[in-house]
Tab-separated table of C-alpha atoms in Angstrom:
chain	number	residue	atom	x	y	z
A	13	UNK	CA	9.271	15.865	-14.082
A	14	UNK	CA	9.165	13.129	-13.295
A	15	UNK	CA	10.630	9.921	-13.768
A	16	UNK	CA	10.034	8.456	-17.496
A	17	UNK	CA	7.496	5.975	-16.916
A	18	UNK	CA	9.211	2.111	-17.756
A	19	UNK	CA	11.836	3.602	-15.426
A	20	UNK	CA	9.130	4.897	-12.609
A	21	UNK	CA	7.853	1.255	-12.661
A	22	UNK	CA	11.781	-0.799	-12.524
A	23	UNK	CA	12.254	1.792	-9.515
A	24	UNK	CA	8.926	0.334	-8.443
A	25	UNK	CA	10.502	-3.142	-8.573
A	26	UNK	CA	13.740	-2.056	-7.334
A	27	UNK	CA	11.594	-0.203	-4.056
A	28	UNK	CA	9.811	-3.606	-3.592
A	29	UNK	CA	12.950	-6.106	-2.352
A	30	UNK	CA	13.996	-5.960	0.868
A	31	UNK	CA	16.732	-2.560	2.095
A	32	UNK	CA	16.484	-1.022	-1.244
A	33	UNK	CA	15.367	2.563	0.203
A	34	UNK	CA	14.448	5.334	-3.119
A	35	UNK	CA	17.963	6.242	-4.288
A	36	UNK	CA	19.201	2.921	-4.749
A	37	UNK	CA	16.451	2.105	-6.511
A	38	UNK	CA	16.640	4.662	-8.441
A	39	UNK	CA	20.212	4.194	-9.231
A	40	UNK	CA	20.171	0.263	-9.924
A	41	UNK	CA	17.249	0.450	-12.672
A	42	UNK	CA	19.568	3.876	-13.855
A	43	UNK	CA	21.892	1.207	-13.665
A	44	UNK	CA	20.491	-1.749	-16.081
A	45	UNK	CA	19.561	1.077	-18.438
A	46	UNK	CA	23.350	1.264	-19.219
A	47	UNK	CA	23.767	-2.369	-19.089
A	48	UNK	CA	24.110	-4.139	-22.207
A	49	UNK	CA	20.588	-5.632	-23.845
A	50	UNK	CA	21.857	-8.714	-23.450
A	51	UNK	CA	23.103	-9.251	-19.448
A	52	UNK	CA	19.417	-7.013	-19.076
A	53	UNK	CA	17.602	-10.448	-20.993
A	54	UNK	CA	19.425	-12.973	-19.114
A	55	UNK	CA	18.581	-11.644	-15.715
A	56	UNK	CA	15.147	-10.836	-17.368
A	57	UNK	CA	15.187	-14.193	-17.864
A	58	UNK	CA	17.329	-15.218	-14.299
A	59	UNK	CA	14.569	-14.013	-12.286
A	60	UNK	CA	11.602	-15.909	-13.567
A	61	UNK	CA	13.277	-19.179	-13.478
A	62	UNK	CA	14.661	-18.805	-10.116
A	63	UNK	CA	10.465	-18.429	-9.428
A	64	UNK	CA	9.268	-21.055	-11.289
A	65	UNK	CA	12.492	-23.948	-10.569
A	66	UNK	CA	12.394	-23.592	-7.027
A	67	UNK	CA	11.241	-25.047	-4.746
A	68	UNK	CA	11.058	-26.350	-1.262
A	69	UNK	CA	12.266	-29.552	-0.321
A	70	UNK	CA	9.474	-31.667	1.572
A	71	UNK	CA	11.564	-33.300	4.703
A	72	UNK	CA	13.002	-30.064	5.558
A	73	UNK	CA	11.972	-26.991	4.338
A	74	UNK	CA	14.688	-26.017	2.644
A	75	UNK	CA	14.740	-23.932	-0.800
A	76	UNK	CA	15.816	-26.471	-3.943
A	77	UNK	CA	15.334	-27.502	-7.374
A	78	UNK	CA	14.847	-30.882	-6.397
A	79	UNK	CA	12.997	-32.943	-3.945
A	80	UNK	CA	13.927	-34.429	-1.584
A	81	UNK	CA	16.708	-31.321	-1.685
A	82	UNK	CA	20.411	-31.857	-1.967
A	83	UNK	CA	21.546	-32.063	1.900
A	84	UNK	CA	18.766	-34.580	1.876
A	85	UNK	CA	19.563	-36.963	-0.599
A	86	UNK	CA	23.634	-36.939	-0.187
A	87	UNK	CA	23.722	-39.978	1.688
A	88	UNK	CA	26.982	-38.897	2.932
A	89	UNK	CA	25.274	-36.562	5.737
A	90	UNK	CA	24.616	-37.924	9.401
A	91	UNK	CA	20.695	-38.295	9.168
A	92	UNK	CA	20.534	-38.574	13.030
A	93	UNK	CA	21.197	-34.752	13.621
A	94	UNK	CA	18.545	-32.172	12.591
A	95	UNK	CA	19.858	-28.063	12.938
A	96	UNK	CA	16.649	-26.525	12.678
A	97	UNK	CA	16.947	-22.698	11.959
A	98	UNK	CA	14.470	-20.006	10.697
A	99	UNK	CA	15.310	-19.342	7.066
A	100	UNK	CA	17.369	-21.267	4.409
A	101	UNK	CA	19.507	-17.980	4.902
A	102	UNK	CA	20.984	-18.933	7.738
A	103	UNK	CA	21.428	-22.917	6.468
A	104	UNK	CA	23.529	-20.976	3.780
A	105	UNK	CA	25.318	-19.339	6.538
A	106	UNK	CA	25.752	-22.728	8.384
A	107	UNK	CA	26.753	-24.846	5.551
A	108	UNK	CA	29.941	-21.907	4.434
A	109	UNK	CA	31.391	-23.151	7.408
A	110	UNK	CA	31.785	-26.280	6.252
A	111	UNK	CA	31.543	-27.334	9.265
A	112	UNK	CA	28.648	-29.472	9.998
A	113	UNK	CA	28.096	-32.641	8.685
A	114	UNK	CA	24.334	-33.209	9.479
A	115	UNK	CA	20.767	-32.652	7.891
A	116	UNK	CA	18.161	-29.251	8.702
A	117	UNK	CA	15.091	-28.056	9.054
A	118	UNK	CA	13.637	-24.693	8.075
A	119	UNK	CA	11.325	-23.742	9.948
A	120	UNK	CA	10.136	-21.327	7.920
A	121	UNK	CA	10.017	-17.999	10.436
A	122	UNK	CA	9.932	-17.166	14.023
A	123	UNK	CA	7.375	-17.397	17.055
A	124	UNK	CA	6.401	-14.008	16.958
A	125	UNK	CA	3.324	-12.997	19.153
A	126	UNK	CA	3.271	-9.295	18.139
A	127	UNK	CA	3.228	-10.438	14.024
A	128	UNK	CA	0.863	-13.045	14.576
A	129	UNK	CA	2.516	-15.359	13.863
A	130	UNK	CA	1.578	-19.466	16.554
A	131	UNK	CA	3.134	-22.457	16.336
A	132	UNK	CA	0.871	-23.937	14.166
A	133	UNK	CA	1.977	-21.378	11.335
A	134	UNK	CA	5.656	-22.586	11.055
A	135	UNK	CA	7.466	-25.815	9.923
A	136	UNK	CA	6.501	-27.992	13.838
A	137	UNK	CA	4.751	-30.196	12.962
A	138	UNK	CA	6.844	-31.106	10.417
A	139	UNK	CA	9.541	-30.655	12.718
A	140	UNK	CA	8.089	-33.290	14.910
A	141	UNK	CA	6.564	-35.704	11.890
A	142	UNK	CA	10.279	-35.928	11.546
A	143	UNK	CA	12.093	-36.937	14.746
A	144	UNK	CA	8.792	-39.535	15.558
A	145	UNK	CA	8.837	-41.449	11.906
A	146	UNK	CA	13.358	-40.796	11.784
A	147	UNK	CA	15.545	-41.960	14.032
A	148	UNK	CA	17.114	-39.208	15.040
A	149	UNK	CA	19.269	-38.402	17.787
A	150	UNK	CA	20.669	-34.772	17.965
A	151	UNK	CA	17.763	-31.542	17.515
A	152	UNK	CA	20.332	-27.775	17.130
A	153	UNK	CA	18.603	-25.596	17.960
A	154	UNK	CA	20.306	-22.855	15.499
A	155	UNK	CA	18.038	-19.555	15.686
A	156	UNK	CA	18.725	-16.000	16.171
A	157	UNK	CA	19.260	-14.476	19.353
A	158	UNK	CA	16.369	-12.226	19.215
A	159	UNK	CA	13.022	-12.044	21.371
A	160	UNK	CA	11.537	-14.119	18.308
A	161	UNK	CA	14.669	-16.150	17.992
A	162	UNK	CA	14.211	-16.833	21.546
A	163	UNK	CA	10.917	-17.401	22.696
A	164	UNK	CA	11.126	-19.984	19.615
A	165	UNK	CA	13.660	-21.966	21.443
A	166	UNK	CA	11.785	-22.357	24.278
A	167	UNK	CA	8.705	-23.627	23.053
A	168	UNK	CA	10.777	-26.109	20.904
A	169	UNK	CA	13.080	-27.392	23.991
A	170	UNK	CA	9.636	-27.527	25.625
A	171	UNK	CA	8.088	-30.019	23.153
A	172	UNK	CA	10.911	-31.699	21.895
A	173	UNK	CA	11.971	-32.426	26.077
A	174	UNK	CA	9.632	-35.650	25.849
A	175	UNK	CA	11.609	-37.493	23.143
A	176	UNK	CA	14.420	-38.405	25.800
A	177	UNK	CA	16.352	-37.226	22.539
A	178	UNK	CA	19.763	-34.319	23.524
A	179	UNK	CA	18.834	-31.202	22.589
A	180	UNK	CA	21.350	-28.196	22.067
A	181	UNK	CA	21.441	-24.615	21.293
A	182	UNK	CA	24.626	-22.432	19.352
A	183	UNK	CA	26.658	-20.687	21.628
A	184	UNK	CA	26.042	-17.280	22.513
A	185	UNK	CA	29.120	-15.032	23.079
A	186	UNK	CA	31.566	-12.644	21.860
A	187	UNK	CA	32.329	-13.240	18.204
A	188	UNK	CA	35.611	-14.024	16.333
A	189	UNK	CA	38.264	-10.943	16.555
A	190	UNK	CA	36.334	-9.054	18.445
A	191	UNK	CA	37.267	-6.503	21.780
A	192	UNK	CA	35.231	-7.724	25.607
A	193	UNK	CA	35.584	-2.985	25.940
A	194	UNK	CA	33.322	-2.579	23.291
A	195	UNK	CA	31.339	-5.472	23.035
A	196	UNK	CA	27.271	-5.309	24.882
A	197	UNK	CA	26.974	-5.790	27.518
A	198	UNK	CA	23.794	-8.256	26.965
A	199	UNK	CA	26.234	-10.344	24.792
A	200	UNK	CA	28.604	-10.076	27.308
A	201	UNK	CA	26.400	-10.911	29.424
A	202	UNK	CA	25.295	-13.709	27.711
A	203	UNK	CA	28.666	-15.097	26.609
A	204	UNK	CA	29.547	-15.100	31.260
A	205	UNK	CA	25.829	-17.889	31.256
A	206	UNK	CA	27.245	-19.377	28.613
A	207	UNK	CA	31.040	-19.687	29.619
A	208	UNK	CA	32.787	-23.703	29.743
A	209	UNK	CA	35.093	-25.752	31.388
A	210	UNK	CA	38.484	-24.820	30.122
A	211	UNK	CA	40.090	-28.610	29.410
B	11	UNK	CA	26.388	-27.251	-0.431
B	12	UNK	CA	26.630	-24.732	-3.497
B	13	UNK	CA	23.405	-22.165	-4.034
B	14	UNK	CA	20.572	-24.530	-6.819
B	15	UNK	CA	21.507	-23.682	-9.991
B	16	UNK	CA	18.993	-20.855	-10.404
B	17	UNK	CA	19.246	-19.155	-7.080
B	18	UNK	CA	23.299	-19.309	-7.777
B	19	UNK	CA	22.516	-17.761	-11.002
B	20	UNK	CA	20.081	-14.884	-10.157
B	21	UNK	CA	22.577	-13.587	-7.053
B	22	UNK	CA	25.602	-12.871	-9.729
B	23	UNK	CA	22.304	-11.273	-12.224
B	24	UNK	CA	22.191	-9.496	-8.264
B	25	UNK	CA	25.803	-8.631	-8.305
B	26	UNK	CA	26.836	-7.109	-10.824
B	27	UNK	CA	24.099	-3.628	-9.785
B	28	UNK	CA	26.458	-1.388	-7.895
B	29	UNK	CA	26.209	-1.290	-3.969
B	30	UNK	CA	25.521	-4.327	-3.773
B	31	UNK	CA	27.994	-7.320	-2.604
B	32	UNK	CA	27.640	-10.865	-2.629
B	33	UNK	CA	25.647	-10.670	1.196
B	34	UNK	CA	22.899	-8.540	-0.422
B	35	UNK	CA	22.625	-10.373	-3.802
B	36	UNK	CA	21.714	-13.449	-2.516
B	37	UNK	CA	19.318	-12.232	0.481
B	38	UNK	CA	17.542	-10.266	-2.114
B	39	UNK	CA	17.202	-12.976	-4.593
B	40	UNK	CA	15.669	-15.214	-1.480
B	41	UNK	CA	13.237	-12.728	-1.314
B	42	UNK	CA	12.529	-13.149	-5.184
B	43	UNK	CA	11.598	-16.623	-4.304
B	44	UNK	CA	9.017	-16.017	-1.424
B	45	UNK	CA	7.955	-12.824	-3.663
B	46	UNK	CA	4.148	-14.355	-5.670
B	47	UNK	CA	4.728	-15.686	-9.393
B	48	UNK	CA	3.319	-12.255	-10.398
B	49	UNK	CA	5.314	-9.101	-8.577
B	50	UNK	CA	8.215	-11.199	-10.053
B	51	UNK	CA	6.392	-12.031	-13.792
B	52	UNK	CA	6.630	-7.730	-13.526
B	53	UNK	CA	9.802	-7.332	-12.199
B	54	UNK	CA	11.399	-9.403	-15.540
B	55	UNK	CA	9.119	-7.362	-17.494
B	56	UNK	CA	10.280	-3.723	-15.553
B	57	UNK	CA	13.737	-4.574	-16.745
B	58	UNK	CA	13.055	-5.365	-20.746
B	59	UNK	CA	11.087	-3.048	-20.675
B	60	UNK	CA	13.227	-0.581	-19.552
B	61	UNK	CA	16.423	-2.037	-21.170
B	62	UNK	CA	13.876	-1.344	-24.692
B	63	UNK	CA	11.867	1.776	-24.474
B	64	UNK	CA	14.291	3.752	-23.003
B	65	UNK	CA	16.866	5.494	-25.354
B	66	UNK	CA	18.501	8.806	-25.043
B	67	UNK	CA	17.447	12.962	-25.920
B	68	UNK	CA	20.096	13.807	-28.676
B	69	UNK	CA	19.752	17.245	-27.325
B	70	UNK	CA	20.401	16.860	-23.844
B	71	UNK	CA	21.294	13.302	-23.259
B	72	UNK	CA	18.851	12.861	-20.723
B	73	UNK	CA	17.522	8.635	-20.713
B	74	UNK	CA	13.826	9.416	-22.273
B	75	UNK	CA	10.969	7.351	-24.349
B	76	UNK	CA	10.905	9.973	-26.491
B	77	UNK	CA	13.121	12.140	-28.648
B	78	UNK	CA	13.411	15.337	-27.718
B	79	UNK	CA	12.663	14.659	-23.973
B	80	UNK	CA	10.219	15.650	-21.673
B	81	UNK	CA	12.983	18.964	-20.351
B	82	UNK	CA	13.483	19.435	-23.739
B	83	UNK	CA	10.539	19.597	-25.009
B	84	UNK	CA	8.374	21.410	-22.466
B	85	UNK	CA	7.514	24.971	-23.872
B	86	UNK	CA	7.574	26.257	-20.226
B	87	UNK	CA	11.381	25.798	-19.886
B	88	UNK	CA	14.023	29.302	-20.503
B	89	UNK	CA	15.743	27.433	-23.811
B	90	UNK	CA	18.633	30.310	-22.635
B	91	UNK	CA	19.611	28.258	-19.217
B	92	UNK	CA	21.960	25.313	-19.600
B	93	UNK	CA	22.689	23.017	-16.372
B	94	UNK	CA	25.285	21.352	-17.638
B	95	UNK	CA	26.026	17.786	-15.369
B	96	UNK	CA	27.760	14.029	-15.997
B	97	UNK	CA	24.740	11.776	-14.712
B	98	UNK	CA	20.995	11.167	-15.567
B	99	UNK	CA	20.610	11.151	-11.509
B	100	UNK	CA	21.848	14.249	-11.183
B	101	UNK	CA	19.667	15.688	-13.533
B	102	UNK	CA	16.549	13.913	-11.682
B	103	UNK	CA	17.952	15.514	-7.536
B	104	UNK	CA	18.232	18.976	-9.360
B	105	UNK	CA	14.743	18.256	-10.535
B	106	UNK	CA	13.368	17.345	-7.202
B	107	UNK	CA	14.442	20.588	-5.795
B	108	UNK	CA	10.930	22.352	-8.818
B	109	UNK	CA	13.095	25.038	-8.136
B	110	UNK	CA	15.837	24.945	-11.599
B	111	UNK	CA	13.466	26.130	-14.747
B	112	UNK	CA	16.282	26.015	-17.086
B	113	UNK	CA	17.123	22.207	-19.341
B	114	UNK	CA	19.715	20.685	-19.241
B	115	UNK	CA	22.640	19.133	-21.051
B	116	UNK	CA	24.032	15.588	-19.319
B	117	UNK	CA	27.685	14.954	-20.409
B	118	UNK	CA	27.539	11.116	-19.376
B	119	UNK	CA	30.401	10.805	-17.454
B	120	UNK	CA	33.685	13.197	-16.402
B	121	UNK	CA	37.062	13.405	-17.322
B	122	UNK	CA	38.974	11.451	-15.267
B	123	UNK	CA	42.608	10.642	-17.353
B	124	UNK	CA	42.655	7.553	-14.595
B	125	UNK	CA	40.310	6.178	-16.175
B	126	UNK	CA	41.076	6.709	-19.905
B	127	UNK	CA	38.486	9.239	-20.733
B	128	UNK	CA	39.335	12.057	-22.048
B	129	UNK	CA	36.907	15.640	-23.286
B	130	UNK	CA	36.295	13.475	-26.316
B	131	UNK	CA	34.270	10.507	-24.372
B	132	UNK	CA	32.048	12.711	-22.889
B	133	UNK	CA	29.613	14.581	-24.372
B	134	UNK	CA	30.875	18.457	-24.941
B	135	UNK	CA	31.192	18.341	-28.406
B	136	UNK	CA	27.125	18.291	-28.577
B	137	UNK	CA	27.574	20.916	-25.713
B	138	UNK	CA	29.904	23.143	-28.070
B	139	UNK	CA	26.887	21.901	-30.858
B	140	UNK	CA	23.589	23.357	-28.809
B	141	UNK	CA	26.193	26.754	-27.513
B	142	UNK	CA	26.979	27.779	-30.884
B	143	UNK	CA	23.516	27.076	-32.603
B	144	UNK	CA	21.225	28.092	-29.665
B	145	UNK	CA	20.491	31.310	-27.835
B	146	UNK	CA	22.083	30.070	-25.063
B	147	UNK	CA	22.953	33.170	-21.970
B	148	UNK	CA	23.795	31.640	-19.496
B	149	UNK	CA	25.576	27.676	-18.365
B	150	UNK	CA	24.846	26.456	-15.141
B	151	UNK	CA	28.211	23.836	-14.352
B	152	UNK	CA	26.654	21.423	-11.898
B	153	UNK	CA	29.590	18.912	-11.808
B	154	UNK	CA	30.945	16.936	-8.668
B	155	UNK	CA	32.773	17.903	-5.994
B	156	UNK	CA	35.684	15.054	-6.753
B	157	UNK	CA	38.738	15.589	-8.737
B	158	UNK	CA	36.518	14.546	-11.867
B	159	UNK	CA	34.232	16.934	-11.122
B	160	UNK	CA	36.854	19.813	-10.573
B	161	UNK	CA	38.467	19.137	-13.750
B	162	UNK	CA	35.562	18.530	-16.479
B	163	UNK	CA	34.257	22.534	-14.552
B	164	UNK	CA	37.617	23.356	-15.218
B	165	UNK	CA	38.334	22.705	-18.975
B	166	UNK	CA	34.377	23.376	-19.826
B	167	UNK	CA	35.165	26.982	-18.119
B	168	UNK	CA	37.848	27.596	-20.308
B	169	UNK	CA	36.421	26.407	-23.417
B	170	UNK	CA	33.449	28.375	-23.453
B	171	UNK	CA	35.312	31.814	-21.850
B	172	UNK	CA	35.657	32.258	-26.098
B	173	UNK	CA	31.504	32.854	-25.918
B	174	UNK	CA	31.106	35.493	-23.940
B	175	UNK	CA	27.782	33.611	-22.322
B	176	UNK	CA	27.764	33.844	-18.410
B	177	UNK	CA	28.954	30.745	-17.183
B	178	UNK	CA	28.923	30.305	-13.437
B	179	UNK	CA	28.632	26.625	-10.818
B	180	UNK	CA	26.663	24.981	-7.975
B	181	UNK	CA	27.494	26.774	-5.226
B	182	UNK	CA	29.426	24.837	-2.495
B	183	UNK	CA	29.764	25.177	1.234
B	184	UNK	CA	27.578	23.303	4.461
B	185	UNK	CA	24.915	21.163	3.508
B	186	UNK	CA	21.971	22.627	5.194
B	187	UNK	CA	21.645	21.105	9.048
B	188	UNK	CA	25.275	20.331	9.538
B	189	UNK	CA	27.286	21.796	11.744
B	190	UNK	CA	30.641	22.961	11.497
B	191	UNK	CA	32.580	21.988	14.180
B	192	UNK	CA	31.735	18.436	12.944
B	193	UNK	CA	32.203	19.859	8.766
B	194	UNK	CA	35.298	18.514	7.161
B	195	UNK	CA	38.142	20.702	6.060
B	196	UNK	CA	37.976	20.948	2.823
B	197	UNK	CA	33.649	22.423	3.065
B	198	UNK	CA	34.919	24.118	5.275
B	199	UNK	CA	37.449	25.690	2.861
B	200	UNK	CA	35.453	26.112	-0.054
B	201	UNK	CA	33.110	27.536	2.111
B	202	UNK	CA	35.088	30.394	3.210
B	203	UNK	CA	36.278	30.626	-0.467
B	204	UNK	CA	33.107	31.027	-1.655
B	205	UNK	CA	31.672	33.493	0.373
B	206	UNK	CA	28.835	36.042	-0.350
B	207	UNK	CA	27.949	39.696	0.422
B	208	UNK	CA	25.539	39.899	2.808
B	209	UNK	CA	22.696	41.805	1.767
């Protein structure tokens, strides 16, 4: 027996989402059928609303319902400090630390020749525009320590050098709570390379 | 900064689903925003449709759009053989083997005194009704090898004994491809208990 049609259709929808395989998709779909009608209607609406109301800030390309976004229009933020991230989810991660007081620039991707993504496919020219036209003091590169992240960081570093602003990147090293013994060689190499003077 | 409101709402919806934590929920919601409008509309509709169109078969309590369900109304099926499962997902798992030719009875839960679920809260009286009124030759108990599954199997076995029909339960033992050395003690104990004569 096959899944009854509306169920099969919902499973297919769930399966399109990242990290959801066929088994999880089936479990989620069966769970939906057991939820109250109200809850399902709310979920259904939330999907539509998120898609129709959310757009991108035309300054920093963060996802937002307003343009400029909440961060770009916040006067308490240090507009001279730009943190460059690949995706909105990375911005969210940094916001959760409650430590960063500058603004952001979301590249909406990373340079990845294998996937056919070059510098012109991500929001690099928009970053250059901001650096040319705004009074930027420092750019922090906060990209993943992956091949694509490193390539994009190198590219940006080379590109931004002539502007004579401070260019930094976030530190790579041992995560808090980890044990030296169990950390992989690459991380340990980066931790050694990035060692700092003890004050 | 908090998530923009429609995003926060969608994240909350995803988080209500089983096995979806806050991080996965956020990732899924961000993915939705990046999907095409068409795809999101389709997903939104699929949710509503699954909830409104799918109901339960009044014979076996399988999820279905028709009553009796596709399995109960299939004349090729052996109506004298009932496989008792806890949930529709277990029925689906057995259907995938393409081996079973009987019909089912979905209990819609398991006896679990800790959660306040007694025999009267699941579809046991409906099973009794079928055994009393239909010509049943064998009942296969296919419940999870958990505390609740075992308790429900024991209860059903006691309850069905007087009907003088064949009562069996699926075998517990080593899963295919496993190694004896790495299998837990409980499974090995069950495998020894359930040993069969070599023909």
